């Protein structure tokens, strides 16, 4: 459903992403792995027209979308959860979720709040709580719920596990696996948590200094244990 | 009591509401787009001139209804100008450094002054207060022109309406959301550029309607553009930069202090406005309502 690259992305004079190509099929889950600062967030933001200058083709369902602005990409069915979550502090949980109603594709309807609380039961009791009153873990779950509300075809998650308690990490993984199974959601996941990435995806791209140093399935990745040692260990 | 308390309080409130009505559109545009529109006074002035022309056109008749209708027309005309200004000036400014917006909107101010001179000439005009507002009310010894009472009421009502829209309607919440994080709003599918257009048109509409409403109180000349600029920027800055509630409170505080101050020191009118402004910024450099957008 998405074929991008080779892509180059820049912040000012810094050439951050260098010749990266990624592709993801309908309903597939892929992970973008790499240490801090290798360019995972830059890549996702570039795919969403969210900051870096991007050179190179991005094709979505056969159409070139590289010139579309962020809201137009959102309305084509891309749901984005940025690394800093960006929950609106002055809006309630319910209002935060409904914000992505603007991204609902023409002729489609968003989920109901009740369905969303069905997927993410921990938010149900918080419905009227304001954004700034939530813990980091609650904000993360809310950011995912907000993206899911518009029924995106493809979800882009930027390190959803960062700074989150293990129980919530497990809960998020379960939800994502379930949603991928139930609705054929496509997933592009930037992560450093290998356990979580493996649970949610079938393939991975390993980045280092803005380049892909490995692309393949999880078993292929496991067959080369030096990759993990060289590009992921802290 | 009347001379030293009530009368200056009343005059200060009147001036505060004049300043607030002048400043709402400026505050809204700054609060959401972060563009400080130096030309705001120019469009306020155009609103006043448009209202003046319509008054002339209908033969100088100024019933209350005509006055309100004409002010609305002025708002609509200026709002449409806002549509043009947004496309050719504000939109490109979104992509460049904030300093450019000062230069560009200052140039726009000069253009509005030139346009007014070209269309309406440089002579002074004035317009009669509508019949209903022409009188005055005495409360004991306190003298209150009906027009001033009306403007105070309109000021408070406008504030209440804006506050209600911002806090309790979907549009208002969207305004606050786009103001606080336009990037995320775009990621969630909000057409932020179009929303900005809407805000600029609304801000210009408010400038134009204020021009119409305040016309009976003003002498119309190309200098009108800069008449309230100091007070407006004072209220905007002391209020916390782009915050309706802050602007409202700051306008009241600064104008009432100034009104009392001019009793003590009538040789330099407006002196206490600057003193109050300086004191407020020293005590609360972030403004009265810090941090909050709108
Ligand atoms: N807005 C920006 N302006 C300039 N440089 C940036 C900007 N954002 C990121 N960078 C630089 O781009 C590089 C890649 O950053 P990026 O945030 O994409 O890394 P990351 O892989 O997401 O790291 P992390 O795991 O820490 O989130 C870094 O060197 C960073 O300093
Ligand atoms: Mg990152």
Coordinates of C-alpha atoms and ligand atoms in Angstrom, one line a residue:
Chain A
X1 CA 0.0 0.0 0.0
X2 CA 3.0 2.3 0.6
X3 CA 6.2 2.3 -1.4
X4 CA 8.7 5.0 -0.6
X5 CA 12.2 5.7 -1.7
X6 CA 14.9 6.0 -2.2
X7 CA 14.3 8.9 0.2
X8 CA 16.6 11.6 1.4
X9 CA 15.5 13.8 4.2
X10 CA 17.1 17.0 5.5
X11 CA 16.9 19.4 8.4
X12 CA 18.5 22.5 7.1
X13 CA 21.9 21.4 6.0
X14 CA 21.9 18.1 7.9
X15 CA 21.3 15.2 5.6
X16 CA 19.5 12.9 8.1
X17 CA 17.9 10.2 6.0
X18 CA 20.2 8.9 3.2
X19 CA 18.7 6.8 0.4
X20 CA 16.3 4.9 2.5
X21 CA 13.6 2.8 0.7
X22 CA 10.8 1.1 2.5
X23 CA 7.7 -0.7 1.3
X24 CA 4.7 -2.1 3.2
X25 CA 1.9 -4.2 1.9
X26 CA -1.8 -3.8 2.9
X27 CA -2.3 -5.3 6.4
X28 CA 1.4 -5.8 7.0
X29 CA 3.4 -4.6 10.0
X30 CA 6.9 -3.4 9.7
X31 CA 9.3 -2.1 12.3
X32 CA 12.0 0.6 11.9
X33 CA 14.7 -0.2 14.4
X34 CA 17.8 1.7 15.4
X35 CA 19.6 3.5 18.2
X36 CA 18.9 7.0 19.4
X37 CA 19.4 9.6 16.7
X38 CA 19.7 7.3 13.7
X39 CA 16.7 9.0 12.1
X40 CA 13.6 6.9 12.9
X41 CA 11.5 9.9 13.9
X42 CA 12.8 11.9 10.9
X43 CA 11.7 9.1 8.6
X44 CA 8.2 8.9 10.0
X45 CA 7.8 12.6 10.0
X46 CA 9.0 12.8 6.5
X47 CA 6.4 10.2 5.5
X48 CA 3.7 12.5 7.1
X49 CA 5.0 15.8 5.8
X50 CA 5.8 16.8 9.3
X51 CA 9.1 18.7 9.3
X52 CA 12.1 17.5 7.3
X53 CA 12.6 18.4 3.7
X54 CA 12.0 15.2 1.7
X55 CA 13.4 14.2 -1.7
X56 CA 12.2 11.0 -3.4
X57 CA 9.0 9.3 -4.3
X58 CA 6.3 8.3 -1.9
X59 CA 3.6 6.2 -3.5
X60 CA 0.4 5.3 -1.6
X61 CA -2.1 3.0 -3.3
X62 CA -0.6 3.8 -6.7
X63 CA -0.7 7.6 -6.2
X64 CA 2.3 9.9 -5.6
X65 CA 1.6 11.7 -2.3
X66 CA 4.9 13.5 -1.8
X67 CA 3.4 16.9 -2.5
X68 CA 0.4 16.5 -0.2
X69 CA 0.4 18.4 3.1
X70 CA 0.1 16.6 6.4
X71 CA -3.7 16.9 6.7
X72 CA -4.2 15.5 3.2
X73 CA -2.1 12.5 4.0
X74 CA -4.0 12.1 7.3
X75 CA -7.2 12.1 5.2
X76 CA -5.9 9.4 2.9
X77 CA -5.8 7.2 5.9
X78 CA -2.5 7.7 7.7
X79 CA -2.8 7.8 11.5
X80 CA 0.3 9.2 13.2
X81 CA 1.4 9.0 16.8
X82 CA 4.5 11.2 17.3
X83 CA 7.1 10.3 19.8
X84 CA 6.1 13.2 22.1
X85 CA 2.4 12.2 21.8
X86 CA 1.1 15.7 21.7
X87 CA -2.1 15.2 23.6
X88 CA -4.1 18.5 23.8
X89 CA -3.9 19.5 27.5
X90 CA -7.0 21.6 27.4
X91 CA -9.2 18.9 25.9
X92 CA -10.7 16.0 27.6
X93 CA -9.8 12.4 26.7
X94 CA -13.0 12.1 24.7
X95 CA -12.3 15.4 22.9
X96 CA -8.8 14.5 22.2
X97 CA -10.0 11.2 20.5
X98 CA -12.6 13.1 18.5
X99 CA -10.0 15.5 17.1
X100 CA -8.9 12.9 14.6
X101 CA -12.5 13.0 13.2
X102 CA -11.0 15.6 10.8
X103 CA -9.0 12.8 9.2
X104 CA -11.9 10.5 8.4
X105 CA -11.8 9.6 4.8
X106 CA -14.6 10.8 2.5
X107 CA -17.7 8.6 2.8
X108 CA -16.4 6.8 5.9
X109 CA -17.4 7.2 9.5
X110 CA -15.1 7.2 12.5
X111 CA -15.3 4.6 15.3
X112 CA -17.7 5.4 18.1
X113 CA -16.2 6.5 21.4
X114 CA -17.7 3.3 22.8
X115 CA -15.8 1.2 20.3
X116 CA -12.6 3.0 21.2
X117 CA -13.1 2.4 24.9
X118 CA -13.8 -1.2 24.0
X119 CA -10.3 -1.4 22.4
X120 CA -8.7 0.6 25.2
X121 CA -10.7 -0.1 28.4
X122 CA -8.3 1.9 30.5
X123 CA -9.5 5.2 28.8
X124 CA -13.1 4.6 29.6
X125 CA -13.0 5.8 33.1
X126 CA -10.9 8.8 32.1
X127 CA -13.3 10.0 29.4
X128 CA -13.9 13.4 31.0
X129 CA -10.3 13.9 32.3
X130 CA -8.3 16.7 30.8
X131 CA -5.2 15.9 28.8
X132 CA -2.8 17.5 31.2
X133 CA -4.2 15.4 34.1
X134 CA -3.0 12.1 32.5
X135 CA 0.1 10.1 33.2
X136 CA 2.7 9.4 30.5
X137 CA 1.3 5.9 29.9
X138 CA -2.3 7.1 29.7
X139 CA -1.2 9.8 27.3
X140 CA 0.5 7.2 25.1
X141 CA -2.6 5.0 25.0
X142 CA -4.8 8.0 24.3
X143 CA -2.5 9.1 21.4
X144 CA -2.9 5.7 19.9
X145 CA -6.7 5.6 20.5
X146 CA -6.9 9.1 18.9
X147 CA -5.1 7.9 15.8
X148 CA -7.2 4.7 15.6
X149 CA -10.5 6.6 15.9
X150 CA -10.5 7.9 12.3
X151 CA -10.1 4.3 11.0
X152 CA -6.7 4.8 9.4
X153 CA -5.6 2.3 6.8
X154 CA -2.0 2.7 8.1
X155 CA -0.8 3.5 11.5
X156 CA 2.6 5.1 12.1
X157 CA 3.8 4.8 15.7
X158 CA 6.9 6.5 16.9
X159 CA 8.4 4.6 19.9
X160 CA 5.1 4.0 21.8
X161 CA 7.0 2.1 24.5
X162 CA 9.4 4.8 25.5
X163 CA 9.1 5.6 29.2
X164 CA 6.0 3.4 29.6
X165 CA 5.4 0.8 32.3
X166 CA 5.8 -2.8 31.2
X167 CA 2.2 -3.7 31.9
X168 CA 1.0 -1.0 29.6
X169 CA 3.6 -1.9 26.9
X170 CA 2.1 -5.4 26.9
X171 CA -1.4 -4.1 26.8
X172 CA -0.5 -1.8 23.8
X173 CA 1.1 -4.8 22.0
X174 CA -2.1 -6.9 22.5
X175 CA -4.3 -4.2 21.2
X176 CA -2.2 -3.6 18.1
X177 CA -2.0 -7.3 17.3
X178 CA -5.7 -7.6 17.8
X179 CA -6.5 -4.6 15.6
X180 CA -4.2 -5.9 12.8
X181 CA -5.9 -9.2 12.9
X182 CA -9.4 -7.9 13.1
X183 CA -9.3 -4.9 10.7
X184 CA -6.2 -5.5 8.5
X185 CA -4.5 -2.4 9.8
X186 CA -1.1 -1.7 8.3
X187 CA 1.5 -0.7 10.8
X188 CA 4.8 1.2 10.6
X189 CA 6.5 1.1 13.9
X190 CA 9.6 3.0 15.0
X191 CA 11.1 1.2 18.0
X192 CA 14.1 0.4 20.2
X193 CA 12.2 -2.2 22.2
X194 CA 12.9 -5.4 20.2
X195 CA 10.4 -7.5 22.2
X196 CA 7.6 -5.1 21.4
X197 CA 8.5 -4.6 17.7
X198 CA 8.8 -8.4 17.2
X199 CA 5.4 -8.9 18.8
X200 CA 3.6 -6.4 16.6
X201 CA 5.3 -6.7 13.2
X202 CA 6.6 -9.3 10.7
X203 CA 9.5 -7.5 9.1
X204 CA 12.0 -4.9 10.1
X205 CA 14.4 -2.3 8.7
X206 CA 17.4 -1.6 10.8
X207 CA 18.8 2.0 10.5
X208 CA 22.1 3.4 11.3
X209 CA 23.1 7.0 10.7
X210 CA 20.2 7.5 8.4
X211 CA 20.8 4.4 6.2
X212 CA 19.2 1.0 6.1
X213 CA 21.8 -1.6 7.3
X214 CA 19.5 -4.5 7.3
X215 CA 16.0 -5.3 5.9
X216 CA 14.3 -8.6 6.3
X217 CA 12.0 -10.8 8.4
X218 CA 12.5 -11.4 12.1
X219 CA 13.9 -15.0 11.6
X220 CA 16.4 -13.5 9.2
X221 CA 17.3 -10.9 11.7
X222 CA 17.7 -13.5 14.4
X223 CA 20.0 -15.5 12.2
X224 CA 22.5 -12.7 12.4
X225 CA 23.0 -12.0 16.1
X226 CA 25.8 -9.6 15.4
X227 CA 23.3 -7.1 13.9
X228 CA 21.7 -6.6 17.3
X229 CA 25.0 -6.3 19.0
X230 CA 26.3 -3.8 16.6
X231 CA 23.3 -1.6 15.9
X232 CA 21.0 -1.9 18.8
X233 CA 22.8 -2.7 22.1
X234 CA 23.3 0.4 24.2
Chain B
X1 CA -17.0 60.6 45.6
X2 CA -18.4 61.1 42.2
X3 CA -15.6 63.2 40.9
X4 CA -12.8 61.2 42.4
X5 CA -14.1 57.6 42.2
X6 CA -17.2 56.9 40.1
X7 CA -16.5 59.3 37.2
X8 CA -12.9 58.2 36.5
X9 CA -14.0 54.6 36.9
X10 CA -16.8 55.0 34.4
X11 CA -14.5 56.9 31.9
X12 CA -11.8 54.3 32.4
X13 CA -14.2 51.4 31.7
X14 CA -15.4 53.2 28.6
X15 CA -11.9 53.6 27.3
X16 CA -11.1 50.0 28.2
X17 CA -14.0 48.7 26.2
X18 CA -13.1 50.9 23.3
X19 CA -9.6 49.5 23.4
X20 CA -10.9 45.9 23.9
X21 CA -13.2 46.2 20.9
X22 CA -10.3 47.5 18.9
X23 CA -8.0 44.8 20.0
X24 CA -10.1 41.6 19.8
X25 CA -9.3 40.9 16.1
X26 CA -5.6 41.6 16.7
X27 CA -5.6 39.3 19.7
X28 CA -7.3 36.5 17.8
X29 CA -4.9 36.6 14.9
X30 CA -1.9 36.9 17.1
X31 CA -3.1 34.1 19.4
X32 CA -3.7 31.6 16.6
X33 CA -1.3 32.5 13.7
X34 CA 1.4 34.3 15.8
X35 CA 1.4 37.1 13.3
X36 CA 1.5 40.5 14.9
X37 CA -0.5 42.6 12.5
X38 CA 0.7 46.1 12.6
X39 CA -1.9 47.0 10.0
X40 CA -4.8 46.1 12.3
X41 CA -5.4 49.8 13.0
X42 CA -5.5 50.5 9.3
X43 CA -8.3 48.0 8.8
X44 CA -10.1 49.3 11.8
X45 CA -9.9 52.7 10.1
X46 CA -11.2 51.3 6.8
X47 CA -14.1 49.9 8.7
X48 CA -14.9 53.3 10.1
X49 CA -14.6 55.0 6.7
X50 CA -16.8 52.3 5.0
X51 CA -19.4 52.9 7.7
X52 CA -19.0 56.7 7.2
X53 CA -19.6 56.3 3.4
X54 CA -22.7 54.1 4.0
X55 CA -24.1 56.7 6.5
X56 CA -23.6 59.4 3.8
X57 CA -25.2 57.1 1.2
X58 CA -28.3 56.6 3.2
X59 CA -28.5 60.4 3.9
X60 CA -27.0 60.8 7.3
X61 CA -29.9 59.0 8.9
X62 CA -28.6 57.2 12.0
X63 CA -31.3 55.2 13.7
X64 CA -30.0 52.5 16.1
X65 CA -30.9 49.7 13.7
X66 CA -29.1 51.5 10.8
X67 CA -26.1 52.0 13.0
X68 CA -25.8 48.4 13.9
X69 CA -26.5 47.2 10.3
X70 CA -23.9 49.7 8.9
X71 CA -21.3 48.5 11.4
X72 CA -22.0 44.9 10.3
X73 CA -21.5 45.9 6.7
X74 CA -18.2 47.6 7.6
X75 CA -17.2 44.3 9.3
X76 CA -18.1 42.3 6.2
X77 CA -16.2 44.6 3.8
X78 CA -13.1 44.5 6.0
X79 CA -13.5 40.7 6.5
X80 CA -13.4 40.3 2.7
X81 CA -10.3 42.5 2.6
X82 CA -8.9 40.0 5.2
X83 CA -9.5 37.2 2.7
X84 CA -7.2 39.0 0.2
X85 CA -4.6 40.0 2.8
X86 CA -4.5 36.4 4.1
X87 CA -3.8 35.0 0.6
X88 CA -1.1 37.4 -0.5
X89 CA 0.5 38.5 2.8
X90 CA -0.2 36.3 5.8
X91 CA 0.1 32.9 4.1
X92 CA 3.6 33.4 2.8
X93 CA 4.6 34.8 6.2
X94 CA 3.8 31.5 7.8
X95 CA 6.9 30.1 6.2
X96 CA 9.4 32.7 7.2
X97 CA 10.9 34.3 10.3
X98 CA 8.6 36.2 12.6
X99 CA 10.6 39.4 12.1
X100 CA 9.4 39.6 8.5
X101 CA 5.8 39.7 9.6
X102 CA 6.5 43.0 11.4
X103 CA 8.0 44.5 8.3
X104 CA 5.3 43.2 6.0
X105 CA 2.4 44.2 8.1
X106 CA 3.9 47.6 8.8
X107 CA 4.1 48.1 5.1
X108 CA 0.5 47.1 4.9
X109 CA -0.4 49.7 7.5
X110 CA 1.2 52.4 5.2
X111 CA -0.7 51.0 2.3
X112 CA -4.0 51.2 4.2
X113 CA -3.3 54.8 5.1
X114 CA -2.4 55.6 1.5
X115 CA -5.5 53.9 0.2
X116 CA -7.7 55.8 2.6
X117 CA -6.2 59.1 1.5
X118 CA -6.7 58.1 -2.1
X119 CA -10.3 57.1 -1.6
X120 CA -11.6 59.4 1.1
X121 CA -9.1 62.3 1.0
X122 CA -7.3 63.9 3.9
X123 CA -10.1 66.1 5.4
X124 CA -11.6 65.4 8.7
X125 CA -15.1 64.0 9.0
X126 CA -17.4 63.0 11.8
X127 CA -20.7 61.2 12.2
X128 CA -23.5 61.9 14.6
X129 CA -24.3 59.5 17.3
X130 CA -27.4 57.5 16.6
X131 CA -30.5 59.1 18.1
X132 CA -31.0 56.5 20.8
X133 CA -27.5 56.8 22.0
X134 CA -27.3 60.6 21.8
X135 CA -28.4 61.4 25.4
X136 CA -27.0 60.9 28.8
X137 CA -27.9 59.3 32.1
X138 CA -27.4 60.9 35.5
X139 CA -27.0 58.7 38.5
X140 CA -26.9 61.3 41.2
X141 CA -24.1 63.6 40.1
X142 CA -22.5 61.0 37.9
X143 CA -22.8 61.9 34.2
X144 CA -22.9 59.0 31.9
X145 CA -23.3 59.5 28.1
X146 CA -25.7 56.8 26.7
X147 CA -23.2 56.1 24.0
X148 CA -20.5 55.3 26.5
X149 CA -22.9 53.0 28.4
X150 CA -23.7 51.2 25.2
X151 CA -20.0 50.7 24.3
X152 CA -19.3 49.4 27.8
X153 CA -22.2 46.9 27.4
X154 CA -21.1 45.9 23.9
X155 CA -17.5 45.4 25.2
X156 CA -18.6 43.1 28.1
X157 CA -21.1 41.2 25.8
X158 CA -18.4 40.7 23.2
X159 CA -16.0 39.4 25.8
X160 CA -18.6 37.0 27.2
X161 CA -19.5 35.8 23.7
X162 CA -15.9 35.2 22.7
X163 CA -15.2 33.5 26.0
X164 CA -18.2 31.3 25.6
X165 CA -17.3 30.4 22.0
X166 CA -13.7 29.6 23.0
X167 CA -14.6 27.5 26.1
X168 CA -17.8 25.8 25.1
X169 CA -18.1 25.3 21.4
X170 CA -16.4 22.9 19.0
X171 CA -15.1 25.8 16.9
X172 CA -13.7 27.5 20.0
X173 CA -12.0 24.3 21.2
X174 CA -10.6 23.8 17.7
X175 CA -9.3 27.4 17.8
X176 CA -7.5 26.7 21.0
X177 CA -6.1 23.4 19.7
X178 CA -4.8 24.8 16.5
X179 CA -3.4 27.8 18.4
X180 CA -1.5 25.5 20.8
X181 CA -0.3 22.9 18.4
X182 CA -1.1 23.5 14.7
X183 CA 1.4 20.7 13.7
X184 CA -0.5 18.0 15.5
X185 CA -3.9 19.4 14.3
X186 CA -2.7 18.9 10.7
X187 CA -1.6 15.4 11.5
X188 CA -5.1 14.7 12.8
X189 CA -6.6 15.9 9.5
X190 CA -7.4 19.6 10.3
X191 CA -7.0 21.8 7.2
X192 CA -4.8 24.3 9.1
X193 CA -4.2 26.7 6.2
X194 CA -7.9 27.0 5.6
X195 CA -8.6 27.4 9.3
X196 CA -6.0 30.3 9.4
X197 CA -7.9 31.9 6.5
X198 CA -11.1 31.7 8.5
X199 CA -9.4 33.2 11.6
X200 CA -7.9 36.1 9.6
X201 CA -11.3 36.9 8.0
X202 CA -12.9 36.7 11.5
X203 CA -10.2 39.0 13.0
X204 CA -10.6 41.5 10.2
X205 CA -14.4 41.3 10.5
X206 CA -14.0 42.2 14.2
X207 CA -11.7 45.1 13.3
X208 CA -14.2 46.4 10.7
X209 CA -17.3 46.1 12.9
X210 CA -15.3 47.9 15.7
X211 CA -14.5 50.7 13.2
X212 CA -18.3 51.0 12.6
X213 CA -19.3 50.9 16.2
X214 CA -16.7 53.3 17.4
X215 CA -17.2 55.7 14.5
X216 CA -19.6 58.1 16.3
X217 CA -16.9 58.6 19.0
X218 CA -14.1 59.4 16.5
X219 CA -12.9 62.1 14.3
X220 CA -12.3 60.4 11.0
X221 CA -9.0 61.1 9.4
X222 CA -6.1 59.0 8.0
X223 CA -4.5 59.3 11.4
X224 CA -7.2 57.1 12.9
X225 CA -5.1 54.0 12.1
X226 CA -2.6 54.8 14.7
X227 CA -4.9 56.3 17.4
X228 CA -5.3 53.2 19.5
X229 CA -2.2 51.4 18.6
X230 CA -0.3 52.0 21.8
X231 CA -3.3 51.0 23.9
X232 CA -4.0 48.0 21.8
X233 CA -0.4 46.7 22.0
X234 CA -0.3 47.5 25.7
X235 CA -3.4 45.4 26.3
X236 CA -2.2 42.6 24.1
X237 CA 1.3 42.4 25.8
X238 CA 0.1 42.9 29.3
X239 CA -2.7 40.4 28.7
X240 CA -0.2 37.7 27.9
X241 CA 0.2 37.9 24.1
X242 CA -2.8 36.5 22.2
X243 CA -5.2 35.7 25.0
X244 CA -8.7 37.1 24.9
X245 CA -9.3 37.0 28.6
X246 CA -5.9 38.6 29.3
X247 CA -6.5 41.3 26.8
X248 CA -9.9 42.1 28.3
X249 CA -8.5 42.3 31.9
X250 CA -5.4 44.2 30.8
X251 CA -7.5 46.8 28.9
X252 CA -9.6 47.4 32.0
X253 CA -6.7 47.5 34.3
X254 CA -4.6 49.8 32.2
X255 CA -7.4 52.2 31.2
X256 CA -8.9 52.5 34.7
X257 CA -5.5 53.2 36.2
X258 CA -4.9 55.7 33.5
X259 CA -8.2 57.3 34.1
X260 CA -7.5 57.8 37.8
X261 CA -4.0 58.8 37.0
X262 CA -5.1 61.7 34.8
X263 CA -7.0 63.1 37.8
X264 CA -3.7 63.5 39.6
X265 CA -1.6 64.5 36.6
X266 CA -3.8 66.0 33.9
X267 CA -0.9 67.7 32.1
X268 CA 0.3 64.6 30.4
X269 CA -2.7 62.5 29.3
X270 CA -2.0 58.8 29.0
X271 CA 1.1 59.0 31.2
X272 CA -0.4 56.5 33.7
X273 CA -1.2 54.1 30.9
X274 CA 2.6 53.7 30.3
X275 CA 3.3 53.7 34.0
X276 CA 0.7 50.9 34.6
X277 CA 2.0 49.0 31.6
X278 CA 5.6 49.2 32.7
X279 CA 4.7 48.2 36.2
X280 CA 2.6 45.3 35.0
X281 CA 5.4 44.0 32.8
X282 CA 7.9 44.3 35.6
X283 CA 5.7 42.4 38.0
X284 CA 4.4 39.8 35.5
X285 CA 6.6 39.7 32.4
X286 CA 4.6 36.8 31.1
X287 CA 1.4 38.8 31.1
X288 CA -1.7 38.6 33.2
X289 CA -2.7 35.2 31.8
X290 CA 0.6 33.5 31.0
X291 CA 1.0 30.4 28.9
X292 CA -2.5 30.0 27.8
X293 CA -3.3 30.6 24.1
X294 CA -6.6 32.5 23.5
Ligands
LIG1 N1 14.0 19.5 14.0 C1 15.3 19.1 13.8 N2 16.2 20.0 13.4 C2 17.5 19.6 13.1 N3 17.9 18.4 13.4 C3 17.1 17.5 13.8 C4 15.7 17.8 14.1 N4 15.1 16.7 14.6 C5 16.1 15.7 14.6 N5 17.2 16.2 14.2 C6 18.5 15.4 14.0 O1 18.3 14.3 13.2 C7 18.9 13.2 13.6 C8 17.9 12.0 13.7 O2 16.9 12.3 14.7 P1 15.7 11.5 14.9 O3 14.8 12.2 15.9 O4 15.1 11.1 13.6 O5 16.3 10.2 15.6 P2 15.5 8.9 16.2 O6 16.1 7.7 15.5 O7 14.1 9.1 16.2 O8 16.1 9.0 17.7 P3 15.3 8.6 19.1 O9 15.4 7.1 19.2 O10 16.2 9.3 20.1 O11 14.0 9.2 19.0 C9 19.5 13.5 15.0 O12 20.9 13.7 14.7 C10 18.9 14.8 15.4 O13 19.8 15.6 16.1
LIG2 MG1 12.7 9.4 17.7

